[in-house]
Every structure is written in structure tokens, then in C-alpha cells.
Coordinates of C-alpha atoms in Angstrom, one line a residue:
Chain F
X1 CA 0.0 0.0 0.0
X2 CA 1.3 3.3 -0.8
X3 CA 2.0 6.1 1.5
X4 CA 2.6 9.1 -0.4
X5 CA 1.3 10.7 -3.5
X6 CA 4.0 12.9 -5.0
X7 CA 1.9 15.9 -6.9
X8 CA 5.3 17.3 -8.6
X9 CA 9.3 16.1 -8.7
X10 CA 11.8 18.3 -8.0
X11 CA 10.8 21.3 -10.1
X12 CA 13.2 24.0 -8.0
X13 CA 16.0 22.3 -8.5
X14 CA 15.5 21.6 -12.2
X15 CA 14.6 25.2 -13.1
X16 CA 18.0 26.9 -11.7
X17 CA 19.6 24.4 -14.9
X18 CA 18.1 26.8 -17.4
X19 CA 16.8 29.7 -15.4
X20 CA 17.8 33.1 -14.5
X21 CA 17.3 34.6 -18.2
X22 CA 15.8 37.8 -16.3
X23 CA 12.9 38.1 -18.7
X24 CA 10.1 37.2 -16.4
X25 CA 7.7 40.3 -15.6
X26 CA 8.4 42.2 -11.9
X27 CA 5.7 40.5 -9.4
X28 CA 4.4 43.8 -8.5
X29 CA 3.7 44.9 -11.6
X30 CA 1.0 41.9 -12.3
X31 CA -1.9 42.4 -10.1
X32 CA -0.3 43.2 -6.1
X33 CA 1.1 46.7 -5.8
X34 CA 1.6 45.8 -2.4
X35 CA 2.6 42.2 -1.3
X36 CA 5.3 40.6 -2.6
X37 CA 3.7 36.9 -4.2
X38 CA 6.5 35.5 -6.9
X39 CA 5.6 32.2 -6.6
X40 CA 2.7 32.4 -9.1
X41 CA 4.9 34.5 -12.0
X42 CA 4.5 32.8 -15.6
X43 CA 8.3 32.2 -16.8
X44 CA 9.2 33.8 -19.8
X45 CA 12.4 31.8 -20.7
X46 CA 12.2 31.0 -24.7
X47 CA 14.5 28.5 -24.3
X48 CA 12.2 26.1 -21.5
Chain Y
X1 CA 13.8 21.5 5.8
X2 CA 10.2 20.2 5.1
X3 CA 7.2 22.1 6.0
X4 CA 4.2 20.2 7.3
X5 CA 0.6 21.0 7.6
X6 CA -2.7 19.5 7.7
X7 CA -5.5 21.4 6.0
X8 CA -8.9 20.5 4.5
X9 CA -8.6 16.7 4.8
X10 CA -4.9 16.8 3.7
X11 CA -1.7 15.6 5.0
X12 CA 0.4 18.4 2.8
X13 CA 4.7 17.5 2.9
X14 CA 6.8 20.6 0.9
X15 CA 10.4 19.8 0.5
X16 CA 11.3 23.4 0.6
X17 CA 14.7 23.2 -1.0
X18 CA 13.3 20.6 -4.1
X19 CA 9.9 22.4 -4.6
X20 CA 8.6 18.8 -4.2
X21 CA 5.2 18.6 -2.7
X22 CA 3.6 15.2 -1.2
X23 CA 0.5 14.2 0.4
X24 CA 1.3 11.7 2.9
X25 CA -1.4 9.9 4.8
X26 CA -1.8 9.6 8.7
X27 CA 1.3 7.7 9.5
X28 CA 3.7 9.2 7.4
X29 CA 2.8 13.0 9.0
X30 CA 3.2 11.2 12.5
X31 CA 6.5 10.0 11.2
X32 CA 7.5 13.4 9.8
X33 CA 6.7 14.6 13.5
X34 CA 9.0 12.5 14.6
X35 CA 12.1 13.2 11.9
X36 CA 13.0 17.2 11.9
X37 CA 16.4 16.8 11.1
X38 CA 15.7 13.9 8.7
X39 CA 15.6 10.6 8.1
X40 CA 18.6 8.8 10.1
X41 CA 18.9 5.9 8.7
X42 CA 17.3 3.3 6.1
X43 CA 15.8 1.4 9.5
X44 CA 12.9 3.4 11.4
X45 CA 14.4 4.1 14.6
X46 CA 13.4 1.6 17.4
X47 CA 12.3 4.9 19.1
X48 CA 10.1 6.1 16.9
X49 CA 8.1 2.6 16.5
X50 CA 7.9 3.0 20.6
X51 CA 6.2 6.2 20.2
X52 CA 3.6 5.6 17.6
X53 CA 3.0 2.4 19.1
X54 CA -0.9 3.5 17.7
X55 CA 0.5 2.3 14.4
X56 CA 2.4 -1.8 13.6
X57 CA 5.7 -2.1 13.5
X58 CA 5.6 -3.1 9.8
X59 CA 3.2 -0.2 9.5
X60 CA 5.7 1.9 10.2
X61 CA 8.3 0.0 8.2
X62 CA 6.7 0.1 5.0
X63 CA 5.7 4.0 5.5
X64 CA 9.6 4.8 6.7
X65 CA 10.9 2.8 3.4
X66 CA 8.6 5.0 1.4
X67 CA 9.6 8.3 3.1
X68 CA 13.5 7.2 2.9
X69 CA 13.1 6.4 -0.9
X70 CA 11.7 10.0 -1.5
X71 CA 14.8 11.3 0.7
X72 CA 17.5 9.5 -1.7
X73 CA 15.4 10.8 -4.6
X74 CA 16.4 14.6 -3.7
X75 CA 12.8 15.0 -3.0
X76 CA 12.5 15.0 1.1
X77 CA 14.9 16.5 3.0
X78 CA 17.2 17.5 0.4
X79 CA 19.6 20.4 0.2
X80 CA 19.5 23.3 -1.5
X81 CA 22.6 24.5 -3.1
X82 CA 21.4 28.0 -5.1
X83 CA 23.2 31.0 -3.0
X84 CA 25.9 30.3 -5.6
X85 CA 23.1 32.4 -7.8
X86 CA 22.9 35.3 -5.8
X87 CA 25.6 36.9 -6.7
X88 CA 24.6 37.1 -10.5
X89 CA 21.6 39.5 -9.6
X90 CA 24.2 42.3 -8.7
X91 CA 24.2 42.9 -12.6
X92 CA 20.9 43.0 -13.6
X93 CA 19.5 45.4 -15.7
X94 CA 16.6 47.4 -15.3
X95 CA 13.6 46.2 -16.8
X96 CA 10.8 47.3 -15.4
X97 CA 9.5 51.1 -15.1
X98 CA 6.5 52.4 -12.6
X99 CA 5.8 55.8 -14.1
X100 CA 3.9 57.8 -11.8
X101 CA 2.2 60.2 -14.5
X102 CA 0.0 61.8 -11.8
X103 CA 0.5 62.7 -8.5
X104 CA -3.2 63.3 -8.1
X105 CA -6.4 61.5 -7.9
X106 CA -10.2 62.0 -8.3
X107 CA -10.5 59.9 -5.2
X108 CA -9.8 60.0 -1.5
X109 CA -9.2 56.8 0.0
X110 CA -8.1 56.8 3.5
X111 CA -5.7 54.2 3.3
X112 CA -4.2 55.3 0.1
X113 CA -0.1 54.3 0.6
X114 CA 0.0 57.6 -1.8
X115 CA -1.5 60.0 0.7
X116 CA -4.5 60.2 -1.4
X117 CA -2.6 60.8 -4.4
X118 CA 0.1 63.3 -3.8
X119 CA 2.5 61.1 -1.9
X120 CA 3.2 63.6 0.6
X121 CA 4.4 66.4 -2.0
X122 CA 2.5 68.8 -4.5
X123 CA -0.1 67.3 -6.8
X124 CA 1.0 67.1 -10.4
X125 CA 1.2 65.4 -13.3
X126 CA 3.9 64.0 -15.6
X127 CA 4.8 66.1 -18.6
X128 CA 5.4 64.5 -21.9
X129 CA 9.2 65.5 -21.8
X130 CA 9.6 63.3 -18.4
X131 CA 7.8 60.8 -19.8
X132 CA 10.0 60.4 -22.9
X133 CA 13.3 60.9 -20.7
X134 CA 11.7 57.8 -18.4
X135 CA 11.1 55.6 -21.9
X136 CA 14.5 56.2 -22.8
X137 CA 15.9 55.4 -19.6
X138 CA 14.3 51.9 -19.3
X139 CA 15.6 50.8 -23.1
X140 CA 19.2 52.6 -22.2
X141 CA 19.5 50.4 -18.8
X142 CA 17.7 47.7 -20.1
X143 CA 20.9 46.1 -21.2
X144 CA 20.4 42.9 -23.3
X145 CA 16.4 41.8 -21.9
X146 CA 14.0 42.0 -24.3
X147 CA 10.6 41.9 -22.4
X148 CA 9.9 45.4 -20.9
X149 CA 7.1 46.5 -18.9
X150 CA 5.7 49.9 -17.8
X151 CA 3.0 50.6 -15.2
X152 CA 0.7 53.4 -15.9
X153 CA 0.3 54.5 -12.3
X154 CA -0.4 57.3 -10.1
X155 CA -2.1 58.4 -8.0
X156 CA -5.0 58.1 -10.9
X157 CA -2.8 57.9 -14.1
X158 CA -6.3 58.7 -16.0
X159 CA -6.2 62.5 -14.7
X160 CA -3.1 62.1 -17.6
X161 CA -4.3 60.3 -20.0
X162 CA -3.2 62.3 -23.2
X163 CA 0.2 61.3 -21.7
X164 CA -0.5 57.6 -21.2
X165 CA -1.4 58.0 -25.4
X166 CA 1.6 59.7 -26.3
X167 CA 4.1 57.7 -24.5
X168 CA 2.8 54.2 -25.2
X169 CA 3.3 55.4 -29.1
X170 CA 6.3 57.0 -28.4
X171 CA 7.9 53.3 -27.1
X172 CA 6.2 51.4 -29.7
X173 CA 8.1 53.5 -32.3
X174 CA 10.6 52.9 -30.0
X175 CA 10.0 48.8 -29.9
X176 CA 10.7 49.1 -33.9
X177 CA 14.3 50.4 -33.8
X178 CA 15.4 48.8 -30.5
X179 CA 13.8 44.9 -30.7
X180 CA 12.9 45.6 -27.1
X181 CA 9.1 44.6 -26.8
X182 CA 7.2 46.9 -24.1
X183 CA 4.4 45.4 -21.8
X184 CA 2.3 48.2 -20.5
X185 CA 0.3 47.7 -17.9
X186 CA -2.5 50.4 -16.2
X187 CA -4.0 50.6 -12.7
X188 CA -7.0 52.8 -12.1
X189 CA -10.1 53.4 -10.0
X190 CA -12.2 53.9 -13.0
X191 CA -13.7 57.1 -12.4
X192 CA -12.8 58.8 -15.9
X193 CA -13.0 55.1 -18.2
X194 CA -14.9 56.1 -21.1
X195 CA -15.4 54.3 -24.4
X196 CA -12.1 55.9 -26.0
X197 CA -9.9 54.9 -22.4
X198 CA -11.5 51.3 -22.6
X199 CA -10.8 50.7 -26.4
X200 CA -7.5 52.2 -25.8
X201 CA -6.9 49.9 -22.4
X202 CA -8.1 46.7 -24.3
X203 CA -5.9 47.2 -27.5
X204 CA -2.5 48.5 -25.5
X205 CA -2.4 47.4 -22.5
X206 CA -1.3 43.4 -21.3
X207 CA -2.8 43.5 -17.7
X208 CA -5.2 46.2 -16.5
X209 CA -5.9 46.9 -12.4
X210 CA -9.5 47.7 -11.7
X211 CA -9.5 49.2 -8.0
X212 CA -12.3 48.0 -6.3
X213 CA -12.8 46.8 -2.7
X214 CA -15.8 44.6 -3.2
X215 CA -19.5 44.9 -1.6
X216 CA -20.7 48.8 -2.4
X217 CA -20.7 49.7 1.4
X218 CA -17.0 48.3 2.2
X219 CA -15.8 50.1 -1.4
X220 CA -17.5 53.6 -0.6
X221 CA -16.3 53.5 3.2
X222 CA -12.8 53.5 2.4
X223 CA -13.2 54.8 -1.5
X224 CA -14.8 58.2 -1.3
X225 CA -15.0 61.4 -3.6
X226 CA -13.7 64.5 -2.6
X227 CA -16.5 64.8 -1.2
X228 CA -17.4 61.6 0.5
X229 CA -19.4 60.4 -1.8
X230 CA -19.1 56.7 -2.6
X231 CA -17.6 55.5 -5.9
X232 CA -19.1 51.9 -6.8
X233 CA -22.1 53.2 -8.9
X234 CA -19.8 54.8 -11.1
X235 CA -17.4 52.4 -12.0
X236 CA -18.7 48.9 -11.4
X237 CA -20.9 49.4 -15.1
X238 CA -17.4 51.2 -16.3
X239 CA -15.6 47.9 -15.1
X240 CA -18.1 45.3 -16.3
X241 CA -17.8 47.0 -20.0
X242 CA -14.2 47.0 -20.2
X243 CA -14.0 43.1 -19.1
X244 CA -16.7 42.6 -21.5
X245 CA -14.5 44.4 -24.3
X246 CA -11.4 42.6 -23.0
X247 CA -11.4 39.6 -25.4
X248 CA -9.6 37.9 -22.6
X249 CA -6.9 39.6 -22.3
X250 CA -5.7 39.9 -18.4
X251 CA -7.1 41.8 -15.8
X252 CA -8.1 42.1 -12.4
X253 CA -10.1 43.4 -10.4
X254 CA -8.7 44.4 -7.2
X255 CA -9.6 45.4 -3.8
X256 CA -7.7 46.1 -0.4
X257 CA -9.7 44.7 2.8
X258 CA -8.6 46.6 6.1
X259 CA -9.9 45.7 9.9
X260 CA -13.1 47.0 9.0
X261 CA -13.4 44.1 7.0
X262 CA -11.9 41.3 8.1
X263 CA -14.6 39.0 6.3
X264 CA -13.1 39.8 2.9
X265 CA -14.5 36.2 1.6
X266 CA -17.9 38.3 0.7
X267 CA -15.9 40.9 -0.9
X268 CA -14.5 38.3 -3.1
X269 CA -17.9 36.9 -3.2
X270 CA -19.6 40.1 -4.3
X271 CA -16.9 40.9 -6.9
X272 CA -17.3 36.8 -8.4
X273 CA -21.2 37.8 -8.6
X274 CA -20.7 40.3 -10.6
X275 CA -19.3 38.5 -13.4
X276 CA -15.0 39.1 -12.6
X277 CA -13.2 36.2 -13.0
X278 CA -10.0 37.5 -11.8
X279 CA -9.8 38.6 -8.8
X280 CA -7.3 39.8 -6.1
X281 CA -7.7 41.5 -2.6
X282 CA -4.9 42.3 -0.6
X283 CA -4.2 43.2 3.2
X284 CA -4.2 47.1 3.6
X285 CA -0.8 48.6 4.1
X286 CA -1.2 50.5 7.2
X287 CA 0.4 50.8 10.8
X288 CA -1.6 52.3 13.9
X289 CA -4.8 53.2 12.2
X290 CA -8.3 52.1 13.3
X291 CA -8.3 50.2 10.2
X292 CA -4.9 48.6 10.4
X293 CA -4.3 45.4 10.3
X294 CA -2.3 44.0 13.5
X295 CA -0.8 40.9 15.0
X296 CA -4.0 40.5 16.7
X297 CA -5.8 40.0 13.7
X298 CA -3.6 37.4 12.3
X299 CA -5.5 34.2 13.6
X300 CA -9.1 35.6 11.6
X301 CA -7.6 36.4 8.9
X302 CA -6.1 32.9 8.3
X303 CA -9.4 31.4 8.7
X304 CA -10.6 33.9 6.5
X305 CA -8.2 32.5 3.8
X306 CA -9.6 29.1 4.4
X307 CA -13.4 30.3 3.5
X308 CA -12.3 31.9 0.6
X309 CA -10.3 28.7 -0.6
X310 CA -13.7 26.8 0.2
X311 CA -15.2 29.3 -2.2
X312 CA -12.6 29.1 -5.1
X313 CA -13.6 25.1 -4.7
X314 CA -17.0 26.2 -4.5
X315 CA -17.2 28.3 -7.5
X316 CA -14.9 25.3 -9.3
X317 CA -17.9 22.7 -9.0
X318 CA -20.7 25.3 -9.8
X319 CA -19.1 25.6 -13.2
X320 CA -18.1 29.4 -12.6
X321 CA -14.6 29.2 -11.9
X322 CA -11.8 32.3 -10.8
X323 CA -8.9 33.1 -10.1
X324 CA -7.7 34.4 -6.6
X325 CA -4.4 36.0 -7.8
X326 CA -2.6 35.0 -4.4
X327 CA -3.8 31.5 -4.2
X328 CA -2.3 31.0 -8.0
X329 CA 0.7 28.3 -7.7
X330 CA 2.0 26.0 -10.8
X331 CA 3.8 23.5 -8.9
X332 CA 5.3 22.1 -12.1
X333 CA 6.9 25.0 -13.6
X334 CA 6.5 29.0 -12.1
X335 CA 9.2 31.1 -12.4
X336 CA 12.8 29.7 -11.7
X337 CA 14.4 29.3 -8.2
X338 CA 16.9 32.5 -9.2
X339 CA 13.9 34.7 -9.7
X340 CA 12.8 33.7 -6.4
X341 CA 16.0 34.3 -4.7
X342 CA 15.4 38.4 -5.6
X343 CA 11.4 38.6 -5.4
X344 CA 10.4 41.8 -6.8
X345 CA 13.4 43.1 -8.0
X346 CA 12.5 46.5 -7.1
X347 CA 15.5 49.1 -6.7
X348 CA 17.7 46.6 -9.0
X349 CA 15.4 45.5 -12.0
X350 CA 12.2 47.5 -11.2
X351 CA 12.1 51.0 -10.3
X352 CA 9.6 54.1 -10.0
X353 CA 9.8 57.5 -11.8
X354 CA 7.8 60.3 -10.3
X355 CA 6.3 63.8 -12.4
X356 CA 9.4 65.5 -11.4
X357 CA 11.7 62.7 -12.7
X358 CA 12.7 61.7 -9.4
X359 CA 14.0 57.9 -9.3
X360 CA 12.9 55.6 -6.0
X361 CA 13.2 52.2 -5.9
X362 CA 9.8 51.4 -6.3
X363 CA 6.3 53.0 -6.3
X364 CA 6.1 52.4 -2.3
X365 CA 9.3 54.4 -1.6
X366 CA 8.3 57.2 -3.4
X367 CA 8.1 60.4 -1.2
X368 CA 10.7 59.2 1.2
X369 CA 13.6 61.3 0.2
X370 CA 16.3 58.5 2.0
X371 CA 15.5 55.7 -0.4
X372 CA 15.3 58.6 -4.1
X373 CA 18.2 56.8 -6.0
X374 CA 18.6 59.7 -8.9
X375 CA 16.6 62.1 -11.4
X376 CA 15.5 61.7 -14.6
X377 CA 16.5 65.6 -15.6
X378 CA 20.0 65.9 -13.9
X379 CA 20.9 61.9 -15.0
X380 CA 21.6 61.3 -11.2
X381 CA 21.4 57.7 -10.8
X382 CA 22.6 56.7 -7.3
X383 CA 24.5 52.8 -8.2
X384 CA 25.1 52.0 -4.9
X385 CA 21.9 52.3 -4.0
X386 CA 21.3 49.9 -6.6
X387 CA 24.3 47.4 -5.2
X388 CA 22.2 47.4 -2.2
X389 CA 18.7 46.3 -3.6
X390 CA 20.3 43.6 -6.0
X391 CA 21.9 42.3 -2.7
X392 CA 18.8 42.0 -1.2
X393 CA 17.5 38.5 -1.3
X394 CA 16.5 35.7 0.9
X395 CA 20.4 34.6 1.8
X396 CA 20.8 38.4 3.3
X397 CA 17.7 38.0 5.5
X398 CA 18.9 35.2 7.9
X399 CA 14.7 35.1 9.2
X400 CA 14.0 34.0 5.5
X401 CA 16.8 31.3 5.3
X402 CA 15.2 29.7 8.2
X403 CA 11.5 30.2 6.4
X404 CA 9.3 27.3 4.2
X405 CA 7.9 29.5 2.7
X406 CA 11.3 31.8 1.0
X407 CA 10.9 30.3 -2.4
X408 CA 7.4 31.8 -3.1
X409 CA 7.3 35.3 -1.2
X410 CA 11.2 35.8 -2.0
X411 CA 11.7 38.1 1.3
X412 CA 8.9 39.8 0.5
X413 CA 8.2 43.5 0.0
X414 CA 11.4 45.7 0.7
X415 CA 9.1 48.8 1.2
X416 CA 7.2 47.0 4.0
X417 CA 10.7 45.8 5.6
X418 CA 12.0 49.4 5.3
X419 CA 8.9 51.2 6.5
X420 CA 8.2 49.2 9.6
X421 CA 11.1 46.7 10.4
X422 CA 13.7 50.1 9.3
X423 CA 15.5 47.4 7.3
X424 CA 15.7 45.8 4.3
X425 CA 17.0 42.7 6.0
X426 CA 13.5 42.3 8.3
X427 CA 10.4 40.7 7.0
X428 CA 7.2 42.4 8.0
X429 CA 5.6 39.5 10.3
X430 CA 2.1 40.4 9.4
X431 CA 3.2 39.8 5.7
X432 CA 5.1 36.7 6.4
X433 CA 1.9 35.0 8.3
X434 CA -0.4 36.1 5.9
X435 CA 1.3 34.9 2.9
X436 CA 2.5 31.6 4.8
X437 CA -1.4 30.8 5.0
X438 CA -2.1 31.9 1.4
X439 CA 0.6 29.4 0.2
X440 CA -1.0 26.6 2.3
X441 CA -4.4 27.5 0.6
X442 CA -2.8 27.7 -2.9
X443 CA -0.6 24.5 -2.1
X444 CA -4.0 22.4 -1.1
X445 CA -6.0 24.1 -4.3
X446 CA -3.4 22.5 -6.2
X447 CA -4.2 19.5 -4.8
X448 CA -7.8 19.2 -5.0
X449 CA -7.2 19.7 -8.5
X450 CA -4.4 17.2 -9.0
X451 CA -7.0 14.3 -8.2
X452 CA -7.7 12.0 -5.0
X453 CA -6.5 13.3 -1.6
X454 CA -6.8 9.7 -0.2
X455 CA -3.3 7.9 -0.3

């Protein structure tokens, strides 16, 4: 019987490989104006 | 370091450093109880078996072998390794512009950050010659990134709307000889939209901020005229007809709830009823008002977040789904781990330009003279100031190193940090709690919609 259900692998890790292309919009200028949420930015790297 | 929580009928495991999120059933939480530091060996300790002796010893085996598999997978317990990263960000150009084109507004909000418009200084508006020197500015320090994005903001930036006109043409000319490609954004209480400002909104602009606070006595409360009267009759039809228009294109609707109401989920409510499908409402910015939010406040306000998940779920099954913009979370992709070492980016990658050309690092620091990092009409552009804000990310705020939650606020807002912790280095604790309970909201959302929460 299984234990765990895993809803995603290691997606942090993976993404520093081919991130930090700076491209991605500024949180703040998305919706907040006042609380910092960067978890939900879209990224914009062409080459993922 | 894992971060554990229970939460509408879930059993939620986040390997912080991995991103790796698990839903674990009853014995493997009460093992995770048991294992802060981490799983000691491949054997469950004779210890542990003697303290959940609720549970059988092969139980306990079979759960332990599953949770020590996930730890040699990287994807429980594991390391992180990225503060080699930080140091790239000390190079970063600047991409992103807040132009304040009016230091005014048609509207007098009592908690407006701005000081009802003005920011503390006299009320004016940009001219076009500012506007240009700001456009030029971003594509000069802009450096090699492509995507750039200017904010239409004010106070009201409608009480300069010729100017909002001439500059977006000005950088799409602009776009043509440079290959840079501008994102402009607008935020405004909707007072002056008219058919021309929609059409123009809908065709120019990538994301558009409708200020709203929800239910028509919480909006007029706090959102009055110059002369107290309320605002919702006027722009919830303006609103509704740009969305209509919208073709899709983003938007939100946005309102800020205070202490006064503390029940926000009806807000939200109200705002879903009238036909917005995107929808954010943030915690009021304020310190030792009647309508500040405070420490006290903290406990409601997180089981406020748990009614409106309920209702995101709700609205899900009744076939009239939304989007909460703080409970959104793509736990397969998101931005990468380096964009969330630097959050923001504001005073390194992001900055704010005011009507007299007057550089701050971002539209909350402007009108506090210690943080202006230059002028637009003397070229002043402080670097160091600059050094500073790139150097501010999660490994310089040794509170956030020891936080779950680092990866998805990033430190969160400097201006917060500066104005009431008097350093960049000190999250706000209201904000921390607040968006530690959002994430476990967003986190269990996710789940519902990834499929059975039995395991």
C-alpha cells in the first residue's frame, strides 16, 4: 500500500539548470502593488 | 527543511529546497513529526516505533521505506545549493519602469499608501518631456532583456491620459528600432473610463488593475469622492464594459480589505457575482490606524483564507470558476528558483519614476527622500543604491533562510521591511503570516485539482 502521493518532482532544482534569463515580468507589476507573491509569475524563458 | 501541515482533509509535505510537494497519509505525518532533522537511517528508529505504538511495527516499516526512498530521490529533506546564484543578480538590468504620470487622484481613499494621491508632495502630473526621458531610460538600462514593462500609475494615471497615449506610441516607435518589446500595464479606479480609455486599455495594454474593494458599502467607506461620496455606482458598469471588451486579455479586479473588514471572503464573493473572473484582494498597508491590520488580527484572517479557498472550490464545481491572484501556484513549472532568490526586483530590476523625474526604488518608496536613487533631468542615478537592492534576497535575510515559505514570497516586499522593520533585512511579520497561510491555501488548491486526496 502506498503512502505518499507525489503531486510534482523536484521542479526548484531543475529550473536553476536553465533559469535566471531575467525576462520574467516584476511580481508587483502583475496584479499586487503591495505584497510581494513570486511564486505564481509565468516564466518567460524561450528556451524552457 | 520540510514544512508540514494539515489542511482541509490533507496531509500536505513541501520539501522546501526541491519544490517537491507530497500528500502523505496519517502515518507518514506522524512519522514526519518525529524526523525534523531527517531521516537517520534506512531502518525506522526503534524509538520512533515506541512512540507511535498506535501504528504496527511493519506499519511503520513500509511507511519509513517510502519516506527514505523520496529522501534519496532529492525529493525529502534534500539540500539546497542556489546562493551560488545570488551573486549574478548584482548585474541586472533594469527592466521594469513604474511611471507615476499623476501625482493626483479624483479619489480620496483613506488608506491610500499615496496619501490620497500626492505622496506627501504637491499634486502634479507628468509632462510629456519626463515621460519620454523615463522611456528612454528603461531601453538605455535595459541592457540585453528584451521583455519590458511599464506601469501606468499614479495616484489616478487617468487625470493624464493624453500622456498615457503619447508615451505608449512614443515606445512602440521605439520597440521598432530597438527589438525591445514593451508590456504596458495600467492601474486605475475607474472614475474617468470612457469608451475611447477602454478601447484604448483593451488594444495596448497586457494587464489592467480595476480598484475595487468589493461589496458597495465596504468600497464607498474607504473609496470616497472628494467629497465623501461613494464611488461603486460609477465604476462597477465602467468595469463590467471593459471586461466585456477585454477579449480575454488579463485583468483584475482588485480590492484592499482593512480591519473593518476582516470578512473579505464576501468581498471576493460580491466581486465573483458580478461576473469578474480574476480577482485579487490584498491586506491594507497601514500601521496604527483604526483600520490597520495587527498581529491580533492574524489568527481571523487565516481562517478567513480558508473560506475563501472553500469558495474558489465552490465556484470550481458550480461551473463558474476564478482566479484568486494569491492562491495561483503551478507547482510544475513558475518562475525559476533564481527569480525567487530576488522577489520583486524592485530598486535593481524594477524601479519608480515620479512627475518631477525623481527615481525611487519602487512605487512604495516614493516620497521618502532616503530611499530617491537619482533624477531623470540631472541623470543622477545613485549605483550603490542599486548594489544594495540587488543584494537584497533571501540569503541576506537570515529570518527567511530559516522560512518554508522563502521560495514563493522571496523576502517579501522591501518597502514593507523598510517602513516598519527600518531594514531591508526584516520581514514584515504580518506579511510573512499572511502569505505563509495563502501558500498553504494555494498549495492544497493544487491538490484538490491534481485528483484523490486519499493515499
Amino acid at each position: 500500500m502506498s503512502h505518499v502521493i507525489t503531486l510534482n518532482s523536484a521542479t526548484l532544482r531543475e529550473s536553476a539548470e536553465k533559469g535566471g534569463c531575467g525576462e520574467c515580468q516584476a511580481s508587483c507589476q502583475s496584479a499586487c502593488k503591495t505584497s510581494c507573491t513570486v511564486g505564481n509569475q509565468v516564466c518567460e524563458n524561450e528556451k524552457n | 527543511m520540510i514544512h508540514k501541515f494539515k489542511l482541509k482533509g490533507h496531509n500536505i509535505a513541501l520539501d522546501v529546497e526541491s519544490g517537491a510537494v507530497h500528500l502523505v497519509d496519517d502515518i507518514c505525518f506522524d512519522l514526519l513529526g518525529e524526523l525534523e532533522n531527517g531521516l537517520p537511517g534506512e531502518d525506522c528508529p526503534q524509538g520512533i516505533k515506541d512512540k507511535l505504538s498506535q501504528y504496527g511495527a511493519a506499519e511503520l516499516d513500509e511507511a519509513y521505506g517510502e519516506l527514505y526512498r523520496l529522501c534519496s530521490a532529492g525529493l525529502l529533506f534534500s539540500e539546497g545549493d542556489y546562493e551560488k546564484y545570488a551573486g549574478t543578480l548584482i548585474a541586472s538590468p533594469i527592466k521594469s519602469l513604474c511611471l507615476n504620470v499623476a501625482h493626483d487622484c479624483n479619489l480620496r481613499c483613506q488608506y491610500c499608501f499615496a496619501s490620497t494621491g500626492d505622496f506627501e508632495g504637491a499634486r502634479s502630473l507628468m509632462s510629456l518631456e519626463t515621460g519620454k526621458k523615463a522611456i528612454d531610460f528603461l531601453i538605455e538600462k535595459s541592457g540585453g532583456r528584451k521583455n519590458l514593462e511599464t506601469d501606468f500609475f499614479g495616484g489616478e494615471p487617468l487625470m493624464n491620459f493624453a500622456l498615457v497615449k503619447e508615451l505608449v506610441a512614443y515606445a512602440r516607435e521605439k520597440e521598432a528600432r530597438t527589438g525591445k518589446r514593451f508590456r504596458f500595464t495600467i492601474s486605475t479606479n475607474g472614475l474617468l473610463l470612457n469608451d475611447e480609455i477602454i478601447d484604448f486599455i483593451n488594444k495596448e495594454m497586457s494587464n489592467v488593475v480595476l480598484s475595487i474593494d468589493g461589496r458597495k458599502t465596504v468600497n464607498d467607506r474607504m473609496r470616497g469622492r472628494i467629497d465623501k461620496s461613494g464611488s461603486y455606482d460609477s465604476i462597477v458598469p465602467k468595469f463590467k464594459k471593459l471586461v466585456q471588451k477585454r477579449g480575454g486579455k488579463e485583468y483584475y479586479v482588485r480590492g484592499t480589505f482593512t480591519r473593518r473588514n476582516l470578512d473579505f471572503t464576501e468581498d471576493v464573493k460580491h466581486l465573483h457575482d458580478l461576473g469578474f473572473d480574476r480577482i485579487s484582494v490584498e491586506p491594507v498597508v497601514s500601521e496604527g490606524e483604526e483600520y490597520s491590520i495587527t498581529e491580533g488580527d492574524i489568527p481571523e484572517i487565516c481562517a478567513e483564507y480558508e473560506k475563501l479557498m472553500d469558495f474558489v472550490l465552490e465556484a470550481d464545481k458550480s461551473g463558474k470558476p476564478f482566479t484568486f491572484f494569491h492562491f495561483m501556484i503551478d507547482l510544475n513549472s513558475g518562475p525559476c528558483v533564481i527569480k525567487r532568490l530576488k522577489g520583486c526586483g524592485c530598486g535593481n530590476e524594477y524601479v519608480a519614476v515620479t512627475p518631477e523625474g525623481d527615481i525611487y526604488p519602487c512605487h512604495q518608496f516614493v516620497g521618502a527622500r532616503e530611499w530617491k536613487m537619482g533624477n531623470l533631468n540631472d541623470k543622477s542615478f545613485d549605483s550603490g543604491k542599486k548594489r544594495e537592492f540587488a543584494g537584497n534576497n533571501i540569503y541576506s535575510k537570515p529570518e527567511c533562510l530559516k522560512c518554508w515559505a522563502k521560495y514563493y514570497c522571496s523576502g517579501g516586499c522591501a518597502a514593507n521591511s523598510a517602513r516598519y522593520c527600518q531594514s531591508l533585512k526584516k520581514p514584515y511579520k504580518i506579511s510573512c503570516e499572511l502569505e505563509k497561510k495563502r501558500l498553504e491555501c494555494a498549495i492544497v488548491l493544487a491538490a484538490e485539482k491534481a485528483g484523490p486526496k486519499e493515499v
